[in-house]
Amino acid sequence: MRTLRLLAVLLLPFLSGCLEMEQTIAITADGSGTHKVRMTIRETTLAEVERVGAAAGAMSEAARALFDKELVRRDLEAVGMTLAAHATEAKDRKRNVEVTAAFPTFAALQQSPLAGSRAEWTLAAGPKPGTVKLTLYPQGKAAWTEARAKAESMQTEGDPIAEAFFRKKQAELTGLDLVVRFQVPGDVLVYTANMEKTGDREVTARIAADQIKTPQDLVRRLAPRFEVIFDGTDCKLPLQ
């Protein structure tokens, strides 16, 4: 039943239809930068998110709040960030929103409400001198650790209850498309397998409905870790 509860929590934000979200985090050599979010969500999905409320966790919080410009501004200013742009549009029974926020320090990014309340960021020295490691746990490090262990146990032991629950809900994931992009101030050297190099100083991760074919896929992809190691020779970053 623990697996079933975990699957339920992960699926709640995507009830009743599609969700497209793209985040681009650009970090400069001194640790400042921008955090951009673009989201498209069906009206029916947004209504369902509002209905389930806090039970849906960080993604539902972001889905409700992103459309309120003043709320976004206040939340950003509360952590030392500024709102650079905010635009919304309603079209074809969908709602779109684009937000660009600027952060003066990496510490401000670590508190960014645009990443959700569970997100954990780290910026540390890489494995070799002059390298830097940037890591994001969108659902928190503990959730990633638990999800990895659970996926491995499900792979070897199986879980018919979780399997049945997943098959029942799988169709509701149609249209899910989540993108996370890092733009870093040095050449990309190494990155996790769930990302791809999309530029000399850019890596991108994508989580889409067609990638989620088993309960294990769901558990791994919706509580992931995104990590990139890059050349930090010319950077003055606040390493942890």
PDB file of C-alpha atoms in Angstrom, residues 44-210:
ATOM      1  CA  THR A  44     -10.585  21.005 -16.741  1.00  0.00           C
ATOM      2  CA  THR A  45      -7.199  20.013 -15.342  1.00  0.00           C
ATOM      3  CA  LEU A  46      -6.800  23.345 -13.563  1.00  0.00           C
ATOM      4  CA  ALA A  47     -10.257  22.970 -12.047  1.00  0.00           C
ATOM      5  CA  GLU A  48      -9.354  19.501 -10.805  1.00  0.00           C
ATOM      6  CA  VAL A  49      -6.083  20.752  -9.336  1.00  0.00           C
ATOM      7  CA  GLU A  50      -7.970  23.475  -7.491  1.00  0.00           C
ATOM      8  CA  ARG A  51     -10.459  20.894  -6.219  1.00  0.00           C
ATOM      9  CA  VAL A  52      -7.870  18.537  -4.737  1.00  0.00           C
ATOM     10  CA  GLY A  53      -5.975  21.529  -3.313  1.00  0.00           C
ATOM     11  CA  ALA A  54      -3.016  20.937  -1.036  1.00  0.00           C
ATOM     12  CA  ALA A  55      -3.238  17.166  -1.408  1.00  0.00           C
ATOM     13  CA  ALA A  56      -1.700  17.449  -4.862  1.00  0.00           C
ATOM     14  CA  GLY A  57       1.527  18.882  -3.466  1.00  0.00           C
ATOM     15  CA  ALA A  58       4.030  21.238  -5.049  1.00  0.00           C
ATOM     16  CA  MET A  59       2.830  20.962  -8.646  1.00  0.00           C
ATOM     17  CA  SER A  60      -0.741  21.893  -7.731  1.00  0.00           C
ATOM     18  CA  GLU A  61       0.512  24.878  -5.741  1.00  0.00           C
ATOM     19  CA  ALA A  62       2.429  26.119  -8.784  1.00  0.00           C
ATOM     20  CA  ALA A  63      -0.482  25.440 -11.150  1.00  0.00           C
ATOM     21  CA  ARG A  64      -2.880  27.555  -9.081  1.00  0.00           C
ATOM     22  CA  ALA A  65      -0.487  30.374  -8.251  1.00  0.00           C
ATOM     23  CA  LEU A  66       1.311  30.948 -11.543  1.00  0.00           C
ATOM     24  CA  PHE A  67      -1.688  32.682 -13.145  1.00  0.00           C
ATOM     25  CA  ASP A  68      -1.860  35.358 -10.439  1.00  0.00           C
ATOM     26  CA  LYS A  69       0.717  38.022 -11.360  1.00  0.00           C
ATOM     27  CA  GLU A  70       0.659  39.858  -8.051  1.00  0.00           C
ATOM     28  CA  LEU A  71       0.866  36.645  -6.067  1.00  0.00           C
ATOM     29  CA  VAL A  72       3.840  35.558  -8.155  1.00  0.00           C
ATOM     30  CA  ARG A  73       5.478  38.952  -7.637  1.00  0.00           C
ATOM     31  CA  ARG A  74       4.991  38.829  -3.873  1.00  0.00           C
ATOM     32  CA  ASP A  75       6.235  35.260  -3.590  1.00  0.00           C
ATOM     33  CA  LEU A  76       9.341  36.080  -5.610  1.00  0.00           C
ATOM     34  CA  GLU A  77      10.121  39.242  -3.688  1.00  0.00           C
ATOM     35  CA  ALA A  78       9.760  37.335  -0.415  1.00  0.00           C
ATOM     36  CA  VAL A  79      12.818  35.241  -1.330  1.00  0.00           C
ATOM     37  CA  GLY A  80      14.840  38.064  -2.886  1.00  0.00           C
ATOM     38  CA  MET A  81      13.864  37.466  -6.518  1.00  0.00           C
ATOM     39  CA  THR A  82      12.210  39.874  -8.949  1.00  0.00           C
ATOM     40  CA  LEU A  83       9.475  39.381 -11.521  1.00  0.00           C
ATOM     41  CA  ALA A  84      10.802  40.345 -14.968  1.00  0.00           C
ATOM     42  CA  ALA A  85       7.827  39.224 -17.086  1.00  0.00           C
ATOM     43  CA  HIS A  86       4.386  37.647 -16.666  1.00  0.00           C
ATOM     44  CA  ALA A  87       1.878  36.857 -19.431  1.00  0.00           C
ATOM     45  CA  THR A  88      -1.273  34.731 -19.523  1.00  0.00           C
ATOM     46  CA  GLU A  89      -3.587  33.597 -22.319  1.00  0.00           C
ATOM     47  CA  ALA A  90      -6.744  31.512 -22.577  1.00  0.00           C
ATOM     48  CA  LYS A  91      -7.242  29.678 -25.862  1.00  0.00           C
ATOM     49  CA  ASP A  92      -8.887  26.468 -27.076  1.00  0.00           C
ATOM     50  CA  ARG A  93     -10.039  25.545 -23.562  1.00  0.00           C
ATOM     51  CA  LYS A  94      -6.479  25.778 -22.329  1.00  0.00           C
ATOM     52  CA  ARG A  95      -4.691  28.347 -20.204  1.00  0.00           C
ATOM     53  CA  ASN A  96      -1.126  29.425 -20.872  1.00  0.00           C
ATOM     54  CA  VAL A  97       1.230  31.343 -18.613  1.00  0.00           C
ATOM     55  CA  GLU A  98       4.826  32.474 -19.036  1.00  0.00           C
ATOM     56  CA  VAL A  99       6.877  33.816 -16.137  1.00  0.00           C
ATOM     57  CA  THR A 100      10.438  35.110 -16.075  1.00  0.00           C
ATOM     58  CA  ALA A 101      12.082  35.783 -12.717  1.00  0.00           C
ATOM     59  CA  ALA A 102      15.562  37.055 -11.909  1.00  0.00           C
ATOM     60  CA  PHE A 103      17.593  35.847  -8.938  1.00  0.00           C
ATOM     61  CA  PRO A 104      20.594  37.828  -7.605  1.00  0.00           C
ATOM     62  CA  THR A 105      22.211  34.848  -5.879  1.00  0.00           C
ATOM     63  CA  PHE A 106      22.086  31.067  -5.965  1.00  0.00           C
ATOM     64  CA  ALA A 107      20.642  31.169  -2.438  1.00  0.00           C
ATOM     65  CA  ALA A 108      17.617  33.007  -3.841  1.00  0.00           C
ATOM     66  CA  LEU A 109      17.186  30.369  -6.565  1.00  0.00           C
ATOM     67  CA  GLN A 110      17.209  27.688  -3.880  1.00  0.00           C
ATOM     68  CA  GLN A 111      14.033  29.247  -2.509  1.00  0.00           C
ATOM     69  CA  SER A 112      12.381  29.935  -5.871  1.00  0.00           C
ATOM     70  CA  PRO A 113       8.622  29.327  -5.615  1.00  0.00           C
ATOM     71  CA  LEU A 114       8.598  28.601  -9.357  1.00  0.00           C
ATOM     72  CA  ALA A 115      10.257  25.226  -8.728  1.00  0.00           C
ATOM     73  CA  GLY A 116       7.672  24.182  -6.142  1.00  0.00           C
ATOM     74  CA  SER A 117       7.897  23.983  -2.379  1.00  0.00           C
ATOM     75  CA  ARG A 118       9.648  20.591  -2.352  1.00  0.00           C
ATOM     76  CA  ALA A 119      12.516  21.414  -4.722  1.00  0.00           C
ATOM     77  CA  GLU A 120      16.087  21.154  -3.437  1.00  0.00           C
ATOM     78  CA  TRP A 121      19.047  22.731  -5.247  1.00  0.00           C
ATOM     79  CA  THR A 122      22.759  22.244  -4.611  1.00  0.00           C
ATOM     80  CA  LEU A 123      25.832  23.845  -6.164  1.00  0.00           C
ATOM     81  CA  ALA A 124      29.049  22.110  -5.200  1.00  0.00           C
ATOM     82  CA  ALA A 125      32.599  21.470  -6.320  1.00  0.00           C
ATOM     83  CA  GLY A 126      32.782  18.819  -9.026  1.00  0.00           C
ATOM     84  CA  PRO A 127      34.903  15.658  -8.951  1.00  0.00           C
ATOM     85  CA  LYS A 128      37.896  17.373 -10.573  1.00  0.00           C
ATOM     86  CA  PRO A 129      39.557  20.717  -9.759  1.00  0.00           C
ATOM     87  CA  GLY A 130      37.893  23.616 -11.535  1.00  0.00           C
ATOM     88  CA  THR A 131      34.601  21.783 -12.100  1.00  0.00           C
ATOM     89  CA  VAL A 132      31.195  22.565 -10.613  1.00  0.00           C
ATOM     90  CA  LYS A 133      28.196  20.290  -9.987  1.00  0.00           C
ATOM     91  CA  LEU A 134      24.646  21.650 -10.180  1.00  0.00           C
ATOM     92  CA  THR A 135      21.859  19.398  -8.873  1.00  0.00           C
ATOM     93  CA  LEU A 136      18.083  19.744  -8.703  1.00  0.00           C
ATOM     94  CA  TYR A 137      15.724  17.386  -6.879  1.00  0.00           C
ATOM     95  CA  PRO A 138      12.274  18.696  -7.976  1.00  0.00           C
ATOM     96  CA  GLN A 139      10.470  16.684  -5.290  1.00  0.00           C
ATOM     97  CA  GLY A 140      13.322  16.798  -2.753  1.00  0.00           C
ATOM     98  CA  LYS A 141      16.285  14.501  -2.217  1.00  0.00           C
ATOM     99  CA  ALA A 142      14.436  12.237   0.195  1.00  0.00           C
ATOM    100  CA  ALA A 143      11.672  11.630  -2.375  1.00  0.00           C
ATOM    101  CA  TRP A 144      14.264  10.796  -5.047  1.00  0.00           C
ATOM    102  CA  THR A 145      16.010   8.342  -2.711  1.00  0.00           C
ATOM    103  CA  GLU A 146      12.726   6.696  -1.783  1.00  0.00           C
ATOM    104  CA  ALA A 147      11.518   6.542  -5.395  1.00  0.00           C
ATOM    105  CA  ARG A 148      14.757   4.953  -6.602  1.00  0.00           C
ATOM    106  CA  ALA A 149      14.626   2.297  -3.893  1.00  0.00           C
ATOM    107  CA  LYS A 150      10.933   1.633  -4.495  1.00  0.00           C
ATOM    108  CA  ALA A 151      11.380   1.319  -8.276  1.00  0.00           C
ATOM    109  CA  GLU A 152      14.187  -1.192  -7.770  1.00  0.00           C
ATOM    110  CA  SER A 153      12.129  -3.291  -5.354  1.00  0.00           C
ATOM    111  CA  MET A 154       9.122  -3.211  -7.681  1.00  0.00           C
ATOM    112  CA  GLN A 155      11.365  -4.352 -10.530  1.00  0.00           C
ATOM    113  CA  THR A 156      12.474  -7.454  -8.647  1.00  0.00           C
ATOM    114  CA  GLU A 157       9.462  -8.261  -6.464  1.00  0.00           C
ATOM    115  CA  GLY A 158       6.511  -6.898  -8.422  1.00  0.00           C
ATOM    116  CA  ASP A 159       3.444  -5.224  -6.911  1.00  0.00           C
ATOM    117  CA  PRO A 160       0.116  -6.289  -8.457  1.00  0.00           C
ATOM    118  CA  ILE A 161      -1.885  -3.662  -6.558  1.00  0.00           C
ATOM    119  CA  ALA A 162       0.346  -0.838  -7.748  1.00  0.00           C
ATOM    120  CA  GLU A 163       0.302  -2.285 -11.275  1.00  0.00           C
ATOM    121  CA  ALA A 164      -3.499  -2.353 -11.371  1.00  0.00           C
ATOM    122  CA  PHE A 165      -3.741   1.180 -10.006  1.00  0.00           C
ATOM    123  CA  PHE A 166      -1.231   2.452 -12.545  1.00  0.00           C
ATOM    124  CA  ARG A 167      -3.018   0.821 -15.500  1.00  0.00           C
ATOM    125  CA  LYS A 168      -6.287   2.398 -14.382  1.00  0.00           C
ATOM    126  CA  LYS A 169      -4.739   5.876 -14.275  1.00  0.00           C
ATOM    127  CA  GLN A 170      -2.283   5.621 -17.182  1.00  0.00           C
ATOM    128  CA  ALA A 171      -4.672   7.075 -19.758  1.00  0.00           C
ATOM    129  CA  GLU A 172      -5.006  10.217 -17.635  1.00  0.00           C
ATOM    130  CA  LEU A 173      -1.329  10.988 -18.207  1.00  0.00           C
ATOM    131  CA  THR A 174      -1.959  11.660 -21.901  1.00  0.00           C
ATOM    132  CA  GLY A 175      -0.545  15.048 -22.837  1.00  0.00           C
ATOM    133  CA  LEU A 176       1.917  15.217 -19.961  1.00  0.00           C
ATOM    134  CA  ASP A 177       5.090  16.983 -21.133  1.00  0.00           C
ATOM    135  CA  LEU A 178       7.565  18.406 -18.598  1.00  0.00           C
ATOM    136  CA  VAL A 179      10.879  20.006 -19.592  1.00  0.00           C
ATOM    137  CA  VAL A 180      13.716  21.188 -17.352  1.00  0.00           C
ATOM    138  CA  ARG A 181      16.645  23.017 -18.947  1.00  0.00           C
ATOM    139  CA  PHE A 182      19.917  24.153 -17.336  1.00  0.00           C
ATOM    140  CA  GLN A 183      22.046  26.864 -18.946  1.00  0.00           C
ATOM    141  CA  VAL A 184      25.360  27.034 -17.105  1.00  0.00           C
ATOM    142  CA  PRO A 185      28.363  29.434 -17.216  1.00  0.00           C
ATOM    143  CA  GLY A 186      30.877  26.842 -18.361  1.00  0.00           C
ATOM    144  CA  ASP A 187      31.171  24.015 -20.881  1.00  0.00           C
ATOM    145  CA  VAL A 188      29.109  20.945 -19.987  1.00  0.00           C
ATOM    146  CA  LEU A 189      31.246  17.938 -19.074  1.00  0.00           C
ATOM    147  CA  VAL A 190      28.971  15.290 -17.500  1.00  0.00           C
ATOM    148  CA  TYR A 191      25.217  14.981 -16.870  1.00  0.00           C
ATOM    149  CA  THR A 192      22.721  12.446 -15.578  1.00  0.00           C
ATOM    150  CA  ALA A 193      21.225   9.879 -17.951  1.00  0.00           C
ATOM    151  CA  ASN A 194      17.788  11.529 -17.787  1.00  0.00           C
ATOM    152  CA  MET A 195      19.196  14.649 -19.491  1.00  0.00           C
ATOM    153  CA  GLU A 196      20.709  15.352 -22.889  1.00  0.00           C
ATOM    154  CA  LYS A 197      23.251  17.906 -24.013  1.00  0.00           C
ATOM    155  CA  THR A 198      21.463  20.523 -26.111  1.00  0.00           C
ATOM    156  CA  GLY A 199      24.276  23.067 -26.361  1.00  0.00           C
ATOM    157  CA  ASP A 200      27.870  23.579 -25.304  1.00  0.00           C
ATOM    158  CA  ARG A 201      26.597  25.026 -22.028  1.00  0.00           C
ATOM    159  CA  GLU A 202      23.091  23.591 -21.916  1.00  0.00           C
ATOM    160  CA  VAL A 203      21.428  20.334 -20.865  1.00  0.00           C
ATOM    161  CA  THR A 204      17.733  19.466 -21.096  1.00  0.00           C
ATOM    162  CA  ALA A 205      15.522  16.853 -19.472  1.00  0.00           C
ATOM    163  CA  ARG A 206      12.069  15.851 -20.676  1.00  0.00           C
ATOM    164  CA  ILE A 207       9.385  13.793 -18.985  1.00  0.00           C
ATOM    165  CA  ALA A 208       6.565  12.844 -21.342  1.00  0.00           C
ATOM    166  CA  ALA A 209       3.562  10.551 -21.146  1.00  0.00           C
ATOM    167  CA  ASP A 210       4.963   8.181 -23.760  1.00  0.00           C
TER     168      ASP A 210
END
